[in-house]
Amino acid sequence: MTTSSNTPPTGAPPRKLSWNDPGVRAVVYQVVALAAVAWVIWFLVSNTLHNLAVRNIATGFGFLTREAGFAIGETAIDYSPSNTYGRAIMVGLVNTLRVAVIGIVLATILGTLVGIARLSKNWLVAKLASVYVEVMRNVPLLLQLFFWYAIITENMPGPRQAHQPIPGVFISNRGLKLPTLQGDAVDWMLGGLGLAIVAIVALAHWGNKRQEKTGRIFPLTRWAILLIIAFPVVGWLISGASLALDVPALKGFNFQGGMTLSPEFAALLAGLVMYTGAFVAEVVRSGIQAVNHGQTEAASSLGLRRSLVLRLVVLPQALRVIIPPMTSQYLNLTKNSSLAVAIGYPDIVSVVNTTLNQTGQAIEGILIIMAAYLTVSLSISVFMNWYNKRLALVER
């Protein structure tokens, strides 16, 4: 029996370390590189701490427990100037997450529709979609934010002459006023809506499994509509039906009641959605075109309508191509929300800037911003990678 030339014979003395051994040199080079990086980091940190101490600048995150003393114009959670800097930064983070989540949903819907429209056989629809994509992609986002902010604040009328497209909805230079629900039943209805979404996901999974076994298509859309209506209604009944509609009304020089979308929030959301939606449209278009045309012809030969071919055959296969670049667009939208400081929306960058101006602790402030965006971006990446793995084809 022969033995491998690389395997030392049993009982042979251990191989001596030699500089001529490529493995030994590789380990030494890596240790030296790691030591050099560690030394650079130590030098930068120690030098920074020394300079801060010489200038009597405080370090650390103890300032987060001190009173902030400044107001924030738009808050999604309770806040007052008497709260701490930590609470103020939390308000900024929630504002950032709010515009990011809503923007991702709306940009996905808009981009999907425009991407499909670009492939339409209707010449006018396809050209309009192409013009939208080319214009939005080639105009800087910051300019678009200034444009939308100017449209809302400069060209919209005052509260007394506010536009009212439908009863209870007012558009003015103070923002968008919408009716809102009030009462103990709101929390129960939101809980019911959450349960409905979970139930729809479970039904979709079960329906796919049943279709694989029997070939029968489960009418998910009908059940989804029914659950979205039924579960909140059940929550409303359980709560004792304590629910009221708060409709905004003009009183004096401004509106009272209802929910307000500030001009800053509306301009930021419009800019992010319109800009990112153009990139999403190109991702969707390329994903659809990546599906073999024979799939479309085979589905059409079965007598399926064009809408069913798109929904049941083309889009499920295109998702495998769409998801990876779509993840990048979601990350770009989230990070681009930091431009909110240019139009005065109190996101985390704006709040932390005010905090570091008052405390003088710029390094800690920058670290907080970096940690916040890093955490949010990694969370989006983990979720999208998980979803992409579920859609990936399993090689046999």
Coordinates of C-alpha atoms in Angstrom, one line a residue:
M1 CA 0.0 0.0 0.0
T2 CA 1.4 3.4 -0.9
T3 CA 1.3 6.5 1.3
S4 CA 0.8 10.1 0.3
S5 CA 4.1 12.0 -0.2
N6 CA 2.7 14.9 1.9
T7 CA 1.8 12.7 4.9
P8 CA 4.8 12.0 7.2
P9 CA 5.3 8.3 8.1
T10 CA 4.1 7.1 11.4
G11 CA 6.6 7.7 14.1
A12 CA 8.6 10.2 12.1
P13 CA 10.0 13.3 14.0
P14 CA 7.8 16.4 13.8
R15 CA 8.6 18.8 10.9
K16 CA 10.9 21.7 11.9
L17 CA 9.7 25.2 11.4
S18 CA 11.6 26.9 8.6
W19 CA 11.3 30.3 6.9
N20 CA 11.4 28.5 3.6
D21 CA 8.0 26.9 4.5
P22 CA 5.2 29.0 2.9
G23 CA 2.8 28.1 5.7
V24 CA 5.2 29.5 8.3
R25 CA 5.7 32.7 6.3
A26 CA 1.9 33.2 5.9
V27 CA 1.3 32.9 9.6
V28 CA 4.2 35.4 10.4
Y29 CA 2.9 37.9 7.9
Q30 CA -0.6 37.7 9.3
V31 CA 0.6 38.2 12.9
V32 CA 2.7 41.2 11.8
A33 CA -0.2 42.7 9.9
L34 CA -2.5 42.2 12.9
A35 CA 0.0 43.7 15.3
A36 CA 0.4 46.8 13.0
V37 CA -3.3 47.4 12.8
A38 CA -3.6 47.0 16.6
W39 CA -0.7 49.5 17.1
V40 CA -2.4 52.0 14.8
I41 CA -5.7 51.7 16.6
W42 CA -4.0 52.1 20.0
F43 CA -2.0 55.1 18.8
L44 CA -5.1 56.9 17.5
V45 CA -7.2 56.2 20.6
S46 CA -4.5 57.1 23.1
N47 CA -3.6 60.3 21.1
T48 CA -7.2 61.3 20.9
L49 CA -7.8 60.8 24.7
H50 CA -4.6 62.7 25.5
N51 CA -5.6 65.7 23.4
L52 CA -9.1 65.7 24.9
A53 CA -7.6 65.6 28.4
V54 CA -5.2 68.5 27.7
R55 CA -8.2 70.6 26.5
N56 CA -10.3 69.6 29.5
I57 CA -13.0 68.1 27.2
A58 CA -15.1 65.4 28.9
T59 CA -15.3 62.0 27.5
G60 CA -17.7 59.1 27.9
F61 CA -21.4 58.6 27.6
G62 CA -22.4 60.0 30.9
F63 CA -24.0 63.0 29.2
L64 CA -26.9 60.8 28.0
T65 CA -28.4 60.9 31.5
R66 CA -28.4 64.7 31.7
E67 CA -31.3 67.0 30.9
A68 CA -31.5 67.8 27.2
G69 CA -33.1 71.2 27.5
F70 CA -34.1 71.6 23.9
A71 CA -37.3 70.9 22.1
I72 CA -37.9 68.6 19.1
G73 CA -40.5 69.8 16.6
E74 CA -41.8 66.4 15.6
T75 CA -41.9 63.3 17.9
A76 CA -43.4 59.9 17.5
I77 CA -43.0 59.1 21.2
D78 CA -43.5 61.3 24.2
Y79 CA -40.7 63.9 24.8
S80 CA -40.2 67.2 26.5
P81 CA -37.1 69.4 27.0
S82 CA -36.9 68.2 30.6
N83 CA -36.1 64.7 29.3
T84 CA -32.5 63.3 29.0
Y85 CA -30.2 63.4 26.0
G86 CA -30.7 59.7 25.7
R87 CA -34.4 60.2 25.3
A88 CA -33.9 62.9 22.7
I89 CA -31.6 60.6 20.7
M90 CA -34.2 57.8 21.0
V91 CA -36.8 60.2 19.5
G92 CA -34.4 61.0 16.6
L93 CA -33.9 57.3 16.0
V94 CA -37.6 56.6 16.0
N95 CA -38.1 59.4 13.5
T96 CA -35.5 57.9 11.3
L97 CA -37.0 54.4 11.5
R98 CA -40.4 55.8 10.8
V99 CA -39.5 57.5 7.5
A100 CA -37.3 54.6 6.5
V101 CA -39.9 51.9 7.0
I102 CA -42.7 53.9 5.3
G103 CA -40.3 54.9 2.5
I104 CA -39.2 51.3 1.9
V105 CA -42.8 50.1 1.6
L106 CA -43.9 53.0 -0.7
A107 CA -40.8 52.8 -2.8
T108 CA -41.2 49.1 -3.3
I109 CA -44.8 49.6 -4.4
L110 CA -44.0 52.5 -6.7
G111 CA -40.9 50.9 -8.2
T112 CA -42.7 47.6 -8.9
L113 CA -45.5 49.4 -10.7
V114 CA -43.1 51.6 -12.7
G115 CA -40.9 48.6 -13.5
I116 CA -43.8 46.6 -14.9
A117 CA -45.0 49.7 -16.7
R118 CA -41.7 50.0 -18.5
L119 CA -42.4 46.6 -20.1
S120 CA -45.9 47.5 -21.0
K121 CA -47.0 47.0 -24.6
N122 CA -48.7 50.4 -24.4
W123 CA -46.3 52.9 -26.0
L124 CA -47.4 55.9 -23.9
V125 CA -47.3 54.0 -20.6
A126 CA -43.8 52.6 -21.3
K127 CA -42.4 56.0 -22.4
L128 CA -43.8 57.8 -19.4
A129 CA -42.3 55.2 -17.0
S130 CA -38.9 55.5 -18.8
V131 CA -39.0 59.3 -18.5
Y132 CA -39.7 59.1 -14.8
V133 CA -36.9 56.6 -14.2
E134 CA -34.3 58.6 -16.2
V135 CA -35.2 62.0 -14.6
M136 CA -35.3 60.7 -11.0
R137 CA -32.1 58.7 -11.2
N138 CA -30.1 61.6 -12.7
V139 CA -31.2 64.4 -10.4
P140 CA -29.3 64.4 -7.0
L141 CA -31.5 63.4 -4.1
L142 CA -30.6 66.6 -2.1
L143 CA -32.0 68.8 -4.9
Q144 CA -35.1 66.7 -5.0
L145 CA -35.6 67.2 -1.2
F146 CA -35.2 71.0 -1.7
F147 CA -37.7 70.8 -4.6
W148 CA -40.4 69.0 -2.6
Y149 CA -39.8 71.1 0.5
A150 CA -40.2 74.3 -1.6
I151 CA -43.4 72.9 -3.2
I152 CA -45.0 72.3 0.1
T153 CA -43.9 75.4 2.1
E154 CA -43.8 78.0 -0.6
N155 CA -46.5 77.0 -3.1
M156 CA -49.2 75.5 -0.8
P157 CA -51.8 77.9 0.6
G158 CA -52.1 78.8 4.2
P159 CA -54.5 77.0 6.6
R160 CA -57.5 79.2 5.8
Q161 CA -57.2 78.5 2.0
A162 CA -56.0 74.9 2.5
H163 CA -56.8 72.4 -0.3
Q164 CA -59.4 69.7 0.7
P165 CA -59.2 66.9 -1.8
I166 CA -61.6 64.8 0.3
P167 CA -63.6 65.6 3.4
G168 CA -61.4 65.7 6.5
V169 CA -58.1 65.9 4.6
F170 CA -56.3 69.3 4.3
I171 CA -53.2 70.2 2.4
S172 CA -51.5 73.5 3.3
N173 CA -48.1 74.9 4.0
R174 CA -48.4 73.6 7.5
G175 CA -48.3 70.0 6.1
L176 CA -50.9 67.3 5.6
K177 CA -53.8 67.0 8.1
L178 CA -55.5 63.6 8.3
P179 CA -58.3 62.2 10.5
T180 CA -57.1 59.8 13.1
L181 CA -58.7 57.2 15.4
Q182 CA -58.8 57.8 19.2
G183 CA -60.0 55.6 22.0
D184 CA -59.0 52.4 23.9
A185 CA -60.0 50.3 20.9
V186 CA -57.1 51.6 18.8
D187 CA -54.5 49.3 20.5
W188 CA -56.9 46.3 20.2
M189 CA -57.4 47.0 16.5
L190 CA -53.7 47.4 15.9
G191 CA -53.2 44.1 17.7
G192 CA -55.9 42.5 15.5
L193 CA -54.2 43.9 12.4
G194 CA -50.9 42.3 13.5
L195 CA -52.5 39.0 14.1
A196 CA -54.2 39.2 10.7
I197 CA -50.8 39.7 9.0
V198 CA -49.4 36.7 10.8
A199 CA -52.4 34.6 9.8
I200 CA -52.0 35.7 6.2
V201 CA -48.3 34.7 6.1
A202 CA -49.3 31.3 7.6
L203 CA -52.1 30.9 5.1
A204 CA -49.7 31.8 2.2
H205 CA -47.3 29.1 3.4
W206 CA -50.0 26.5 3.7
G207 CA -51.5 27.5 0.4
N208 CA -48.1 27.0 -1.4
K209 CA -47.7 23.6 0.2
R210 CA -51.2 22.6 -0.8
Q211 CA -50.6 23.8 -4.4
E212 CA -47.4 21.8 -4.6
K213 CA -49.3 18.6 -3.6
T214 CA -52.7 19.1 -5.3
G215 CA -52.1 21.8 -8.0
R216 CA -55.1 23.7 -6.6
I217 CA -54.5 27.5 -6.2
F218 CA -55.6 28.9 -2.8
P219 CA -57.5 32.2 -3.1
L220 CA -55.2 34.1 -0.8
T221 CA -56.3 37.6 -1.8
R222 CA -59.9 37.0 -0.7
W223 CA -58.9 35.6 2.6
A224 CA -56.3 38.3 3.2
I225 CA -58.9 41.0 2.7
L226 CA -61.3 39.2 5.0
L227 CA -58.8 38.7 7.7
I228 CA -57.5 42.3 7.5
I229 CA -61.1 43.5 8.1
A230 CA -62.3 40.8 10.5
F231 CA -59.5 40.8 13.0
P232 CA -59.5 44.6 13.8
V233 CA -63.3 44.5 14.0
V234 CA -63.0 41.7 16.6
G235 CA -60.5 43.8 18.5
W236 CA -62.8 46.7 18.4
L237 CA -65.7 44.6 19.8
I238 CA -63.5 43.1 22.5
S239 CA -62.4 46.6 23.7
G240 CA -65.9 47.7 24.3
A241 CA -66.3 49.6 21.0
S242 CA -64.6 52.7 22.5
L243 CA -63.5 54.4 19.3
A244 CA -63.9 57.9 17.9
L245 CA -62.8 59.6 14.7
D246 CA -60.9 62.8 15.4
V247 CA -61.3 64.9 12.3
P248 CA -59.1 68.1 11.9
A249 CA -60.9 71.4 11.9
L250 CA -59.8 74.9 11.3
K251 CA -59.8 77.0 14.5
G252 CA -58.2 80.4 14.4
F253 CA -55.1 80.4 12.3
N254 CA -54.4 76.7 12.4
F255 CA -56.0 73.3 12.4
Q256 CA -56.9 71.4 15.6
G257 CA -57.3 67.7 16.0
G258 CA -56.4 64.9 13.6
M259 CA -52.9 63.7 12.7
T260 CA -50.3 66.0 11.1
L261 CA -47.6 65.1 8.6
S262 CA -45.2 68.0 8.8
P263 CA -43.9 69.6 5.7
E264 CA -40.4 68.3 6.6
F265 CA -41.6 64.7 6.9
A266 CA -43.7 64.9 3.8
A267 CA -40.9 66.4 1.7
L268 CA -38.3 63.9 3.0
L269 CA -40.7 61.0 2.4
A270 CA -41.7 62.2 -1.1
G271 CA -38.0 62.7 -2.1
L272 CA -36.8 59.3 -0.8
V273 CA -39.8 57.4 -2.4
M274 CA -39.6 59.1 -5.8
Y275 CA -35.8 58.8 -6.0
T276 CA -35.4 55.2 -4.7
G277 CA -38.5 54.1 -6.6
A278 CA -36.7 54.9 -9.9
F279 CA -33.9 52.5 -8.9
V280 CA -36.3 49.9 -7.7
A281 CA -38.1 50.1 -11.0
E282 CA -34.9 49.2 -12.9
V283 CA -34.3 46.3 -10.5
V284 CA -37.8 45.0 -11.1
R285 CA -37.6 45.5 -14.9
S286 CA -34.3 43.6 -15.1
G287 CA -35.6 40.9 -12.9
I288 CA -38.6 40.3 -15.1
Q289 CA -36.5 40.3 -18.2
A290 CA -34.2 37.8 -16.7
V291 CA -37.0 35.2 -16.7
N292 CA -36.9 33.0 -19.8
H293 CA -39.5 34.0 -22.3
G294 CA -40.4 30.4 -22.8
Q295 CA -41.9 30.5 -19.3
T296 CA -44.3 33.2 -20.4
E297 CA -45.2 31.4 -23.6
A298 CA -45.8 28.2 -21.7
A299 CA -48.1 29.9 -19.2
S300 CA -50.0 31.7 -21.9
S301 CA -50.5 28.5 -23.8
L302 CA -52.4 27.2 -20.7
G303 CA -54.9 30.0 -21.2
L304 CA -53.8 32.1 -18.2
R305 CA -54.5 35.9 -18.5
R306 CA -51.6 38.2 -18.7
S307 CA -52.0 39.4 -15.1
L308 CA -52.0 35.8 -13.8
V309 CA -48.9 35.0 -15.9
L310 CA -47.1 38.0 -14.4
R311 CA -48.3 37.2 -10.8
L312 CA -48.0 33.4 -10.8
V313 CA -45.2 32.7 -13.2
V314 CA -43.0 35.6 -13.9
L315 CA -42.7 37.5 -10.6
P316 CA -42.0 34.5 -8.4
Q317 CA -39.1 33.5 -10.6
A318 CA -37.9 37.1 -11.0
L319 CA -37.7 37.5 -7.2
R320 CA -34.6 35.4 -7.1
V321 CA -32.9 38.0 -9.3
I322 CA -34.6 41.0 -7.7
I323 CA -34.0 40.4 -4.0
P324 CA -30.1 40.9 -3.8
P325 CA -30.1 44.4 -5.6
M326 CA -33.3 45.3 -3.8
T327 CA -31.5 44.9 -0.5
S328 CA -29.0 47.5 -1.6
Q329 CA -31.8 49.9 -2.5
Y330 CA -33.4 49.5 0.9
L331 CA -30.0 50.2 2.6
N332 CA -29.5 53.2 0.4
L333 CA -32.9 54.6 1.3
T334 CA -32.2 54.2 5.0
K335 CA -28.8 55.8 4.8
N336 CA -30.1 58.6 2.5
S337 CA -32.6 59.6 5.2
S338 CA -29.6 61.3 6.9
L339 CA -30.1 64.1 4.4
A340 CA -33.2 65.1 6.4
V341 CA -31.0 67.5 8.3
A342 CA -30.9 69.7 5.2
I343 CA -34.7 70.4 5.4
G344 CA -35.1 70.5 9.1
Y345 CA -36.6 67.1 9.8
P346 CA -35.5 65.9 13.3
D347 CA -33.9 62.6 12.5
I348 CA -31.1 61.0 14.6
V349 CA -28.4 63.1 12.7
S350 CA -30.2 66.3 13.5
V351 CA -30.8 65.5 17.2
V352 CA -27.3 64.2 17.7
N353 CA -25.9 67.4 16.1
T354 CA -27.8 69.5 18.6
T355 CA -26.6 67.3 21.4
L356 CA -23.0 67.5 20.5
N357 CA -23.2 71.3 20.0
Q358 CA -24.5 71.6 23.6
T359 CA -22.2 69.0 25.2
G360 CA -19.1 69.3 23.1
Q361 CA -18.7 65.6 22.9
A362 CA -18.5 65.2 19.2
I363 CA -16.7 61.8 19.1
E364 CA -19.4 60.1 21.2
G365 CA -22.1 61.7 19.1
I366 CA -20.6 60.5 15.8
L367 CA -20.1 57.0 17.3
I368 CA -23.9 57.0 18.3
I369 CA -24.9 57.9 14.7
M370 CA -22.5 55.3 13.2
A371 CA -23.8 52.6 15.6
A372 CA -27.4 53.4 14.9
Y373 CA -27.1 53.3 11.1
L374 CA -24.9 50.2 11.3
T375 CA -27.4 48.4 13.5
V376 CA -30.3 49.3 11.2
S377 CA -28.4 48.4 8.0
L378 CA -27.3 45.1 9.4
S379 CA -30.8 44.2 10.5
I380 CA -32.1 44.9 7.0
S381 CA -29.3 42.9 5.5
V382 CA -29.9 39.9 7.8
F383 CA -33.7 39.9 7.0
M384 CA -33.2 40.2 3.3
N385 CA -30.5 37.6 3.1
W386 CA -32.8 35.2 5.1
Y387 CA -35.6 35.9 2.6
N388 CA -33.3 35.5 -0.4
K389 CA -32.1 32.2 1.0
R390 CA -35.7 31.0 1.3
L391 CA -36.3 31.8 -2.4
A392 CA -33.1 30.4 -3.7
L393 CA -33.2 27.3 -5.8
V394 CA -31.9 24.2 -4.0
E395 CA -29.4 22.3 -6.1
R396 CA -29.9 18.6 -6.1

